[in-house]
PDB file of C-alpha atoms in Angstrom:
ATOM      1  CA  UNK A   1       8.901  19.382  11.713  1.00  0.00           C
ATOM      2  CA  UNK A   2       9.710  19.663   8.519  1.00  0.00           C
ATOM      3  CA  UNK A   3      11.345  16.302   8.385  1.00  0.00           C
ATOM      4  CA  UNK A   4       8.887  14.526  10.489  1.00  0.00           C
ATOM      5  CA  UNK A   5       5.890  15.858   8.382  1.00  0.00           C
ATOM      6  CA  UNK A   6       8.116  14.487   5.091  1.00  0.00           C
ATOM      7  CA  UNK A   7       8.586  11.099   6.878  1.00  0.00           C
ATOM      8  CA  UNK A   8       4.528  11.011   7.553  1.00  0.00           C
ATOM      9  CA  UNK A   9       3.810  11.582   4.763  1.00  0.00           C
ATOM     10  CA  UNK A  10       6.541   8.600   3.014  1.00  0.00           C
ATOM     11  CA  UNK A  11       4.984   6.542   5.803  1.00  0.00           C
ATOM     12  CA  UNK A  12       1.449   7.048   4.410  1.00  0.00           C
ATOM     13  CA  UNK A  13       2.462   7.078   0.453  1.00  0.00           C
ATOM     14  CA  UNK A  14       4.328   3.682   1.308  1.00  0.00           C
ATOM     15  CA  UNK A  15       1.298   2.411   3.083  1.00  0.00           C
ATOM     16  CA  UNK A  16      -1.296   3.301   0.315  1.00  0.00           C
ATOM     17  CA  UNK A  17       1.092   1.615  -2.146  1.00  0.00           C
ATOM     18  CA  UNK A  18       1.175  -1.406  -0.303  1.00  0.00           C
ATOM     19  CA  UNK A  19      -2.539  -1.715   0.159  1.00  0.00           C
ATOM     20  CA  UNK A  20      -3.343  -1.251  -3.546  1.00  0.00           C
ATOM     21  CA  UNK A  21      -0.510  -4.233  -3.722  1.00  0.00           C
ATOM     22  CA  UNK A  22      -2.555  -6.567  -1.036  1.00  0.00           C
ATOM     23  CA  UNK A  23      -5.734  -5.669  -2.881  1.00  0.00           C
ATOM     24  CA  UNK A  24      -4.290  -6.475  -6.512  1.00  0.00           C
ATOM     25  CA  UNK A  25      -2.912 -10.067  -5.013  1.00  0.00           C
ATOM     26  CA  UNK A  26      -6.106 -10.944  -3.308  1.00  0.00           C
ATOM     27  CA  UNK A  27      -8.309 -10.160  -6.526  1.00  0.00           C
ATOM     28  CA  UNK A  28      -5.745 -12.279  -8.880  1.00  0.00           C
ATOM     29  CA  UNK A  29      -6.231 -14.894  -6.318  1.00  0.00           C
ATOM     30  CA  UNK A  30      -9.532 -15.028  -6.400  1.00  0.00           C
ATOM     31  CA  UNK A  31      -9.945 -14.752  -9.843  1.00  0.00           C
ATOM     32  CA  UNK A  32      -7.175 -17.632 -10.380  1.00  0.00           C
ATOM     33  CA  UNK A  33      -9.462 -19.380  -7.918  1.00  0.00           C
ATOM     34  CA  UNK A  34      -6.460 -20.031  -5.138  1.00  0.00           C
TER      35      UNK A  34
END
């Protein structure tokens, strides 16, 4: 059970980071008019 919780936490952290990176990239593209 503990291992499953760690996996879920890791996936959630990676998902959050990926979302932030994607939003930053989208903002950058809009700023540069691409």
